[in-house]
Coordinates of C-alpha atoms in Angstrom, one line a residue:
Chain A
X1 CA 0.0 0.0 0.0
X2 CA 1.4 3.4 -0.9
X3 CA 1.9 5.7 2.0
X4 CA -0.7 8.4 2.7
X5 CA 0.8 11.9 2.4
X6 CA -0.9 14.6 4.4
X7 CA -0.7 18.2 3.3
X8 CA -1.3 20.6 6.2
X9 CA -4.1 22.8 4.9
X10 CA -4.7 25.3 7.6
X11 CA -3.6 28.1 5.3
X12 CA -1.1 28.8 2.6
X13 CA 0.3 27.0 -0.5
X14 CA -1.1 23.6 0.2
X15 CA -2.9 23.2 -3.1
X16 CA 0.3 23.5 -5.1
X17 CA 2.0 20.9 -3.0
X18 CA -1.0 18.6 -3.4
X19 CA -1.0 19.0 -7.2
X20 CA 2.7 18.0 -7.4
X21 CA 2.3 15.0 -5.1
X22 CA -0.8 13.9 -7.1
X23 CA 1.3 14.1 -10.4
X24 CA 3.9 11.9 -8.7
X25 CA 1.2 9.3 -8.0
X26 CA 1.1 9.8 -4.2
X27 CA -2.1 9.4 -2.2
X28 CA -2.6 12.8 -0.6
X29 CA -5.0 14.0 2.1
X30 CA -5.6 17.6 3.3
X31 CA -5.0 17.9 7.0
X32 CA -7.0 20.4 9.1
X33 CA -8.0 18.3 12.1
X34 CA -6.3 15.8 14.6
X35 CA -8.4 13.0 13.0
X36 CA -7.1 13.7 9.6
X37 CA -3.5 13.9 11.0
X38 CA -3.9 10.4 12.5
X39 CA -4.6 9.0 9.1
X40 CA -1.4 10.0 7.3
X41 CA 2.0 8.4 7.2
X42 CA 4.0 11.6 6.3
X43 CA 3.3 15.3 6.2
X44 CA 4.0 18.3 4.0
X45 CA 3.9 21.7 5.8
X46 CA 3.5 24.4 3.2
X47 CA 4.4 28.0 2.9
X48 CA 2.1 30.8 4.0
X49 CA 2.1 33.0 7.1
X50 CA 3.8 31.1 9.9
X51 CA 2.1 33.3 12.6
X52 CA -1.4 32.5 11.2
X53 CA -0.5 28.8 10.9
X54 CA 0.9 28.7 14.4
X55 CA -2.4 30.1 15.8
X56 CA -4.5 27.7 13.7
X57 CA -2.4 24.7 14.8
X58 CA -3.2 25.6 18.4
X59 CA -6.9 26.4 17.8
X60 CA -7.5 23.3 15.7
X61 CA -6.0 21.1 18.5
X62 CA -3.2 20.0 16.2
X63 CA -0.2 21.3 18.1
X64 CA 0.2 18.4 20.6
X65 CA -0.6 15.5 18.2
X66 CA 1.6 17.0 15.5
X67 CA 4.5 17.4 17.9
X68 CA 4.1 13.8 19.0
X69 CA 4.0 12.4 15.5
X70 CA 7.1 14.4 14.5
X71 CA 9.0 13.3 17.6
X72 CA 8.0 9.7 16.7
X73 CA 9.9 10.1 13.4
X74 CA 7.1 10.8 10.9
X75 CA 8.6 12.0 7.6
X76 CA 8.0 15.7 7.0
X77 CA 8.8 18.3 4.3
X78 CA 8.5 21.9 5.4
X79 CA 8.7 24.8 3.0
X80 CA 9.1 28.5 4.0
X81 CA 6.5 28.9 6.8
X82 CA 6.7 25.1 7.3
X83 CA 10.5 25.4 7.9
X84 CA 9.9 28.2 10.4
X85 CA 7.4 26.1 12.3
X86 CA 9.8 23.1 12.4
X87 CA 12.8 25.2 13.6
X88 CA 14.2 25.1 17.1
X89 CA 14.4 28.9 17.2
X90 CA 12.8 31.8 15.3
X91 CA 14.1 35.3 15.0
X92 CA 11.8 38.2 14.1
X93 CA 8.7 36.2 14.8
X94 CA 5.9 36.9 17.2
X95 CA 6.6 36.2 20.8
X96 CA 3.7 33.7 21.0
X97 CA 4.7 31.9 17.8
X98 CA 5.2 28.1 18.2
X99 CA 8.5 26.6 17.2
X100 CA 8.0 22.8 17.1
X101 CA 11.8 22.4 17.6
X102 CA 12.2 19.3 15.4
X103 CA 15.1 20.7 13.4
X104 CA 18.1 22.2 15.2
X105 CA 18.2 25.5 13.3
X106 CA 17.7 29.2 14.0
X107 CA 15.6 30.8 11.3
X108 CA 15.1 34.5 10.6
X109 CA 11.6 35.4 9.2
X110 CA 11.3 37.7 6.2
X111 CA 15.1 37.8 6.0
X112 CA 15.2 39.4 2.6
X113 CA 12.6 42.1 3.3
X114 CA 9.2 42.8 1.8
X115 CA 7.6 41.3 -1.3
X116 CA 9.5 43.5 -3.7
X117 CA 12.7 41.7 -2.6
X118 CA 11.2 38.3 -3.3
X119 CA 13.1 36.5 -6.1
X120 CA 13.7 33.4 -8.1
X121 CA 17.2 31.9 -8.7
X122 CA 18.9 28.7 -9.6
X123 CA 20.6 26.9 -6.8
X124 CA 22.8 23.7 -6.6
X125 CA 21.3 21.0 -4.4
X126 CA 23.4 18.1 -3.1
X127 CA 22.5 14.9 -4.9
X128 CA 20.8 16.6 -7.9
X129 CA 22.6 16.5 -11.2
X130 CA 21.5 19.9 -12.5
X131 CA 20.5 23.1 -10.7
X132 CA 17.1 23.6 -9.1
X133 CA 15.0 26.6 -9.9
X134 CA 14.0 28.1 -6.5
X135 CA 11.3 30.7 -5.8
X136 CA 11.8 32.8 -2.6
X137 CA 8.7 34.6 -1.4
X138 CA 9.3 36.9 1.6
X139 CA 11.6 34.1 2.5
X140 CA 13.3 33.1 5.8
X141 CA 17.0 32.1 6.0
X142 CA 18.8 29.7 8.2
X143 CA 21.2 31.6 10.5
X144 CA 22.5 28.7 12.4
X145 CA 22.4 24.9 11.7
X146 CA 23.2 22.6 14.6
X147 CA 25.7 19.6 14.3
X148 CA 23.0 17.1 13.4
X149 CA 21.7 19.2 10.5
X150 CA 22.9 18.5 7.0
X151 CA 22.9 21.6 4.7
X152 CA 21.8 20.5 1.2
X153 CA 21.8 23.8 -0.6
X154 CA 22.9 27.4 -0.2
X155 CA 22.0 30.6 -1.9
X156 CA 24.7 33.4 -1.7
X157 CA 26.4 31.4 1.1
X158 CA 23.2 31.2 3.3
X159 CA 21.7 27.7 4.0
X160 CA 18.3 27.4 2.3
X161 CA 17.7 23.6 2.2
X162 CA 18.4 21.3 5.2
X163 CA 17.8 17.8 6.4
X164 CA 17.7 16.4 9.9
X165 CA 16.6 12.9 10.6
X166 CA 13.3 12.4 8.6
X167 CA 12.7 16.1 8.2
X168 CA 13.6 18.2 5.1
X169 CA 13.1 22.0 5.3
X170 CA 13.4 24.6 2.5
X171 CA 13.4 28.4 2.7
X172 CA 12.1 28.4 -0.9
X173 CA 9.0 27.0 -2.7
X174 CA 9.8 23.8 -4.6
X175 CA 6.0 23.5 -5.3
X176 CA 5.9 26.7 -7.4
X177 CA 8.6 26.3 -10.1
X178 CA 7.3 23.0 -11.6
X179 CA 10.4 21.0 -10.7
X180 CA 9.2 17.8 -9.0
X181 CA 12.6 16.5 -7.9
X182 CA 12.6 17.5 -4.3
X183 CA 9.0 16.1 -3.8
X184 CA 10.1 12.9 -5.6
X185 CA 13.1 12.6 -3.3
X186 CA 10.8 13.2 -0.2
X187 CA 8.5 10.3 -1.4
X188 CA 11.5 8.0 -2.2
X189 CA 13.0 8.5 1.3
X190 CA 9.8 7.5 3.2
Chain B
X1 CA 0.0 27.3 -10.9
X2 CA -0.1 27.1 -14.6
X3 CA 2.9 27.7 -16.8
X4 CA 2.9 30.9 -18.8
X5 CA 5.3 32.8 -21.1
X6 CA 6.3 35.4 -18.4
X7 CA 7.2 32.6 -16.0
X8 CA 9.5 30.8 -18.5
X9 CA 11.0 34.2 -19.6
X10 CA 11.9 35.0 -16.0
X11 CA 13.2 31.5 -15.5
X12 CA 15.6 32.1 -18.4
X13 CA 16.7 35.4 -16.8
X14 CA 17.4 33.7 -13.5
X15 CA 19.3 30.9 -15.1
X16 CA 22.3 33.2 -15.4
X17 CA 22.1 32.9 -11.6
X18 CA 21.2 36.4 -11.1
X19 CA 18.2 36.5 -8.7
X20 CA 15.2 37.9 -10.6
X21 CA 12.7 40.0 -8.7
X22 CA 9.2 41.2 -9.7
X23 CA 8.6 38.2 -12.0
X24 CA 5.2 36.8 -12.6
X25 CA 6.1 33.6 -10.6
X26 CA 7.2 35.6 -7.7
X27 CA 4.2 38.0 -7.8
X28 CA 1.6 35.2 -8.2
X29 CA 3.6 33.2 -5.6
X30 CA 2.7 35.5 -2.8
X31 CA -0.9 35.2 -3.7
X32 CA -0.5 31.4 -3.5
X33 CA 0.8 31.8 0.1
X34 CA -2.2 33.9 1.1
X35 CA -4.7 31.2 0.1
X36 CA -6.9 29.8 2.9
X37 CA -6.3 33.0 4.8
X38 CA -8.0 36.3 5.7
X39 CA -6.8 39.7 4.7
X40 CA -8.3 42.4 7.0
X41 CA -8.9 46.1 6.4
X42 CA -7.3 48.2 9.1
X43 CA -7.1 52.0 9.7
X44 CA -4.7 52.2 12.6
X45 CA -1.6 50.3 13.8
X46 CA -3.7 49.1 16.8
X47 CA -6.2 47.5 14.5
X48 CA -3.4 46.0 12.5
X49 CA -2.1 44.3 15.7
X50 CA -5.6 43.0 16.5
X51 CA -5.7 41.6 13.0
X52 CA -2.4 39.9 13.3
X53 CA -3.2 38.6 16.8
X54 CA -6.4 37.0 15.3
X55 CA -4.4 35.1 12.6
X56 CA -4.8 37.4 9.6
X57 CA -2.4 36.5 6.8
X58 CA -2.2 40.2 5.7
X59 CA -3.6 43.6 6.4
X60 CA -4.9 46.2 4.0
X61 CA -3.9 49.7 5.3
X62 CA -6.4 52.3 4.5
X63 CA -7.7 55.6 5.9
X64 CA -11.4 54.7 6.2
X65 CA -13.1 51.3 5.9
X66 CA -15.6 51.2 3.0
X67 CA -18.6 51.5 5.3
X68 CA -17.2 54.9 6.4
X69 CA -16.2 55.9 2.9
X70 CA -19.9 55.4 2.0
X71 CA -21.2 57.3 5.0
X72 CA -18.7 60.3 4.7
X73 CA -18.8 60.8 0.9
X74 CA -16.1 63.0 -0.8
X75 CA -13.1 61.8 -2.8
X76 CA -11.4 58.8 -1.4
X77 CA -7.6 58.5 -2.1
X78 CA -4.5 56.5 -1.3
X79 CA -3.7 56.4 2.4
X80 CA -1.2 58.8 4.0
X81 CA 2.3 57.1 3.7
X82 CA 2.9 57.9 7.4
X83 CA 0.0 55.7 8.3
X84 CA 1.2 52.9 6.0
X85 CA 4.6 53.1 7.7
X86 CA 3.0 52.8 11.1
X87 CA 1.1 49.7 10.1
X88 CA 4.2 48.2 8.5
X89 CA 6.1 48.8 11.8
X90 CA 3.2 47.3 13.8
X91 CA 3.0 43.9 12.2
X92 CA 5.2 41.2 10.6
X93 CA 2.6 39.9 8.1
X94 CA 2.4 41.4 4.6
X95 CA 0.9 44.9 4.3
X96 CA -1.3 45.8 1.3
X97 CA -2.6 49.3 0.3
X98 CA -5.0 50.7 -2.2
X99 CA -4.5 52.9 -5.1
X100 CA -7.3 54.5 -7.1
X101 CA -8.2 52.9 -10.5
X102 CA -5.8 54.2 -13.1
X103 CA -3.8 56.2 -10.6
X104 CA -0.3 54.9 -11.4
X105 CA 1.4 57.6 -9.5
X106 CA -0.2 56.5 -6.3
X107 CA 0.9 52.9 -7.1
X108 CA 4.4 54.1 -7.7
X109 CA 4.4 55.7 -4.3
X110 CA 3.0 52.6 -2.7
X111 CA 5.8 50.5 -4.3
X112 CA 8.4 53.0 -3.0
X113 CA 6.9 52.5 0.5
X114 CA 7.6 48.7 0.1
X115 CA 4.0 47.5 0.5
X116 CA 3.6 43.8 -0.3
X117 CA 0.6 44.1 -2.6
X118 CA -1.2 47.0 -4.3
X119 CA -5.0 46.8 -4.6
X120 CA -6.1 48.9 -7.6
X121 CA -9.5 49.4 -6.0
X122 CA -13.0 50.5 -6.9
X123 CA -13.5 51.4 -3.2
X124 CA -11.5 54.6 -3.8
X125 CA -12.7 57.2 -6.2
X126 CA -11.5 56.3 -9.7
X127 CA -8.7 58.6 -11.2
X128 CA -9.2 57.4 -14.8
X129 CA -12.5 56.4 -16.3
X130 CA -10.9 54.6 -19.3
X131 CA -7.6 53.1 -18.3
X132 CA -6.4 50.8 -15.6
X133 CA -2.8 50.9 -14.4
X134 CA -0.2 49.0 -16.5
X135 CA 0.7 46.6 -13.8
X136 CA 3.4 44.8 -15.8
X137 CA 5.5 47.9 -15.2
X138 CA 5.8 47.3 -11.5
X139 CA 7.9 45.1 -9.2
X140 CA 5.1 45.1 -6.6
X141 CA 2.2 42.7 -7.4
X142 CA -1.3 43.9 -7.9
X143 CA -4.8 42.6 -6.9
X144 CA -7.8 43.9 -8.8
X145 CA -11.6 43.5 -8.3
X146 CA -13.9 41.9 -10.9
X147 CA -17.6 41.3 -11.2
X148 CA -17.3 38.8 -14.0
X149 CA -14.8 36.7 -15.9
X150 CA -14.3 39.2 -18.7
X151 CA -13.3 41.9 -16.2
X152 CA -11.0 39.4 -14.4
X153 CA -9.2 38.5 -17.6
X154 CA -8.8 42.1 -18.7
X155 CA -7.2 42.9 -15.3
X156 CA -4.9 39.8 -15.7
X157 CA -3.9 40.9 -19.2
X158 CA -2.9 44.3 -17.6
X159 CA -0.7 42.4 -15.1
X160 CA -2.9 41.7 -12.1
X161 CA -1.6 38.7 -10.1
X162 CA -4.6 38.1 -7.9
X163 CA -8.3 38.7 -8.6
X164 CA -10.9 39.3 -6.0
X165 CA -14.7 39.6 -6.4
X166 CA -15.8 43.2 -5.9
X167 CA -18.9 42.4 -4.0
X168 CA -20.4 45.6 -2.7
X169 CA -17.8 47.0 -0.2
X170 CA -19.0 48.5 3.1
X171 CA -22.5 46.9 3.0
X172 CA -22.0 43.8 5.1
X173 CA -24.2 42.2 2.5
X174 CA -22.8 39.1 0.8
X175 CA -25.3 39.1 -2.1
X176 CA -23.1 40.9 -4.7
X177 CA -19.9 38.9 -3.9
X178 CA -22.0 35.7 -4.4
X179 CA -23.3 37.0 -7.7
X180 CA -19.7 37.8 -8.9
X181 CA -18.2 34.5 -7.7
X182 CA -20.9 32.5 -9.3
X183 CA -20.5 34.4 -12.5
X184 CA -16.7 34.0 -12.7
X185 CA -16.6 30.3 -11.5
X186 CA -19.6 29.4 -13.7
X187 CA -18.1 30.9 -16.9
X188 CA -14.7 29.1 -16.2
X189 CA -16.6 25.9 -16.0
X190 CA -18.5 26.5 -19.2
X191 CA -15.3 27.5 -21.1
X192 CA -13.5 24.4 -19.9
X193 CA -16.4 22.4 -21.4
X194 CA -16.4 24.2 -24.7
X195 CA -16.6 22.0 -27.8
X196 CA -14.1 23.6 -30.1
X197 CA -11.9 26.6 -30.8
X198 CA -14.7 28.4 -32.5
X199 CA -16.6 28.5 -29.2
X200 CA -13.5 30.0 -27.5
X201 CA -13.3 32.8 -30.1
X202 CA -17.0 33.6 -29.3
X203 CA -16.3 33.5 -25.5
X204 CA -13.4 35.9 -26.0
X205 CA -15.7 38.3 -27.9
X206 CA -18.5 38.0 -25.4
X207 CA -16.3 38.5 -22.5
X208 CA -14.2 41.3 -24.2
X209 CA -11.2 39.3 -23.0
X210 CA -7.9 38.3 -24.7
X211 CA -8.2 35.0 -26.6
X212 CA -5.0 33.5 -25.2
X213 CA -6.3 33.8 -21.6
X214 CA -9.6 32.2 -22.7
X215 CA -7.7 29.4 -24.3
X216 CA -5.6 28.9 -21.2
X217 CA -8.7 28.5 -19.1
X218 CA -10.1 26.0 -21.6
X219 CA -7.0 23.9 -21.0
X220 CA -6.6 24.3 -17.2
X221 CA -10.2 24.8 -16.0
X222 CA -9.0 27.4 -13.5
X223 CA -8.3 31.2 -13.5
X224 CA -4.6 31.9 -14.3
X225 CA -4.2 33.6 -10.9
X226 CA -5.6 33.0 -7.5
X227 CA -9.3 34.0 -7.0
X228 CA -10.2 35.6 -3.7
X229 CA -13.4 37.0 -2.3
X230 CA -14.1 40.6 -1.2
X231 CA -17.1 42.8 -0.5
X232 CA -19.7 42.0 2.1
X233 CA -18.3 39.3 4.3
X234 CA -19.6 39.9 7.8
X235 CA -19.8 36.5 9.6
X236 CA -18.0 33.1 9.6
X237 CA -20.9 31.7 7.7
X238 CA -20.4 34.3 4.9
X239 CA -16.7 33.3 4.7
X240 CA -17.7 29.6 4.5
X241 CA -20.2 30.4 1.8
X242 CA -17.8 32.2 -0.5
X243 CA -15.1 29.6 0.0
X244 CA -17.5 26.8 -0.9
X245 CA -18.4 28.8 -4.0
X246 CA -14.8 28.7 -5.2
X247 CA -13.0 31.6 -3.5
X248 CA -9.5 30.7 -2.3
X249 CA -9.2 33.3 0.5
X250 CA -11.2 36.2 1.9
X251 CA -10.8 39.9 2.2
X252 CA -12.8 41.3 5.1
X253 CA -13.3 45.1 5.2
X254 CA -15.8 46.7 7.4
X255 CA -17.0 43.3 8.7
X256 CA -14.5 43.1 11.5
X257 CA -14.0 46.5 12.9
X258 CA -17.7 47.4 12.5
X259 CA -18.8 44.4 14.6
X260 CA -19.3 44.6 18.3
X261 CA -16.3 42.5 19.3
X262 CA -13.6 42.8 16.5
X263 CA -10.9 40.5 18.0
X264 CA -13.5 37.7 18.5
X265 CA -15.1 38.2 15.0
X266 CA -11.6 38.4 13.4
X267 CA -10.5 35.0 14.9
X268 CA -13.8 33.4 14.1
X269 CA -13.6 34.4 10.4
X270 CA -10.0 33.2 10.3
X271 CA -11.0 29.8 11.5
X272 CA -14.1 29.7 9.3
X273 CA -11.9 30.2 6.2
X274 CA -9.7 27.2 7.2
X275 CA -12.6 24.9 8.2
X276 CA -15.0 26.2 5.6
X277 CA -16.3 22.7 4.7
X278 CA -16.9 21.6 8.3
X279 CA -20.3 22.7 9.6
X280 CA -19.7 21.2 13.1
X281 CA -16.6 23.4 13.6
X282 CA -18.4 26.4 12.0
X283 CA -21.3 26.0 14.4
X284 CA -18.9 26.2 17.3
X285 CA -17.0 29.2 16.1
X286 CA -20.1 31.1 15.1
X287 CA -21.5 31.1 18.6
X288 CA -21.4 34.1 21.0
X289 CA -19.7 36.5 18.6
X290 CA -21.8 39.5 19.6
X291 CA -23.3 41.7 16.9
X292 CA -22.1 41.5 13.3
X293 CA -21.9 44.9 11.4
X294 CA -25.3 46.4 10.7
X295 CA -25.3 46.1 6.9
X296 CA -27.1 47.7 4.0
X297 CA -29.6 46.6 1.4
X298 CA -27.6 46.9 -1.9
X299 CA -30.7 47.8 -3.9
X300 CA -31.1 51.1 -1.9
X301 CA -27.5 52.3 -2.4
X302 CA -26.7 55.6 -4.0
X303 CA -23.2 54.6 -5.1
X304 CA -22.5 51.1 -6.4
X305 CA -18.7 50.8 -6.1
X306 CA -18.7 47.5 -8.1
X307 CA -19.7 49.5 -11.2
X308 CA -16.3 51.3 -11.1
X309 CA -13.8 49.6 -13.4
X310 CA -13.7 49.1 -17.2

């Protein structure tokens, strides 16, 4: 049986992730409630507003069960806001913003500035034969990566793609540029 | 998101490994990230904080909410840059601001202020009764209102990266937004079911819309940019209604700060947009919210803002 891939759908770019996963032949489920979370084998945490998502995680009763599943080793791909939520420490966030602490990184929110600084660029990713076209939208950057964290890609010397245990986190949006390789790798690693 | 010539052109530019800003992919990308969220009108930094506290994904900084624009009359213009700065300083979520239709100088100023999205809006008094802003000329992305698919596609051809229904702003009455969404979504469905190219030529003529965009819709079955709802949302149930009709996010104007308990109403509408298909959750979050904004019968209005735009 193919694993069931949940896409956290509280807010943000969940539809674009779902479309790519569907194209890759995955079984996908939108996750908004604890019951839906319990049915999935792995999870994608999309981009969007991390502050809004953090509050919605709490109000939807997802915070504790999600934390538990992640600590039990569920595979997870977090992009942009998803990376912020999975980080150990968040700089320039709201004081009440939840950091799930799964990945030992320090992340700065909106590190490049406002939307007019948002950009696209080609980056080299460890293990991919050709460059990956990355879209950065009001993107965060990784300011510190702990010893257990593998940095898989950098842009202008800053870490933008990291892996730690069964979690992969990206500061950019692999779901927006039409390149399916990172999603395919996420599915293959499950 | 669908592929389009601008996207691949910008991809080529970026392949020299120079970061490319202001591309269609980057502009439409922010709209993707706002999906499933609520964008709230605010007139002070305090209101902006209340909005962010409630889980808004963005705030629209303006001088008066549409209900007050209606009541006060007079010419309604871009907000004071000082006020926009204060709102930007108060929150960490994206800040949008409105320019008048066709007033590209206001839009240039808003871009210089570093706002995250410009709304070329019928809620302000139009500056040009023939032309809309050439939105391709900007790095900042634009959202525009539409009452039907033809209007939406004309705005997209001018460079808009997000479309919202116009509804009838400041009324707290959802009837016009429903009319606009049903019209847009219904025509998309009918075009996707068209029998041949000749029918698409006819659709382009009827809609007064560029043929390539009509052909794109025939292939994809969706609008080329995200479709949000604005104009008249006053309760969590209103938000659920427009999301079920095909909106991908909600703008709430007067509906929050003209209600009796704005922080409560704001969080309830945020949750309603996330759980729009779950009546049990909606029943729970709709309870005990106090008074929604008073609201107006649209048939009795002297000014129909939705009729502005060409």
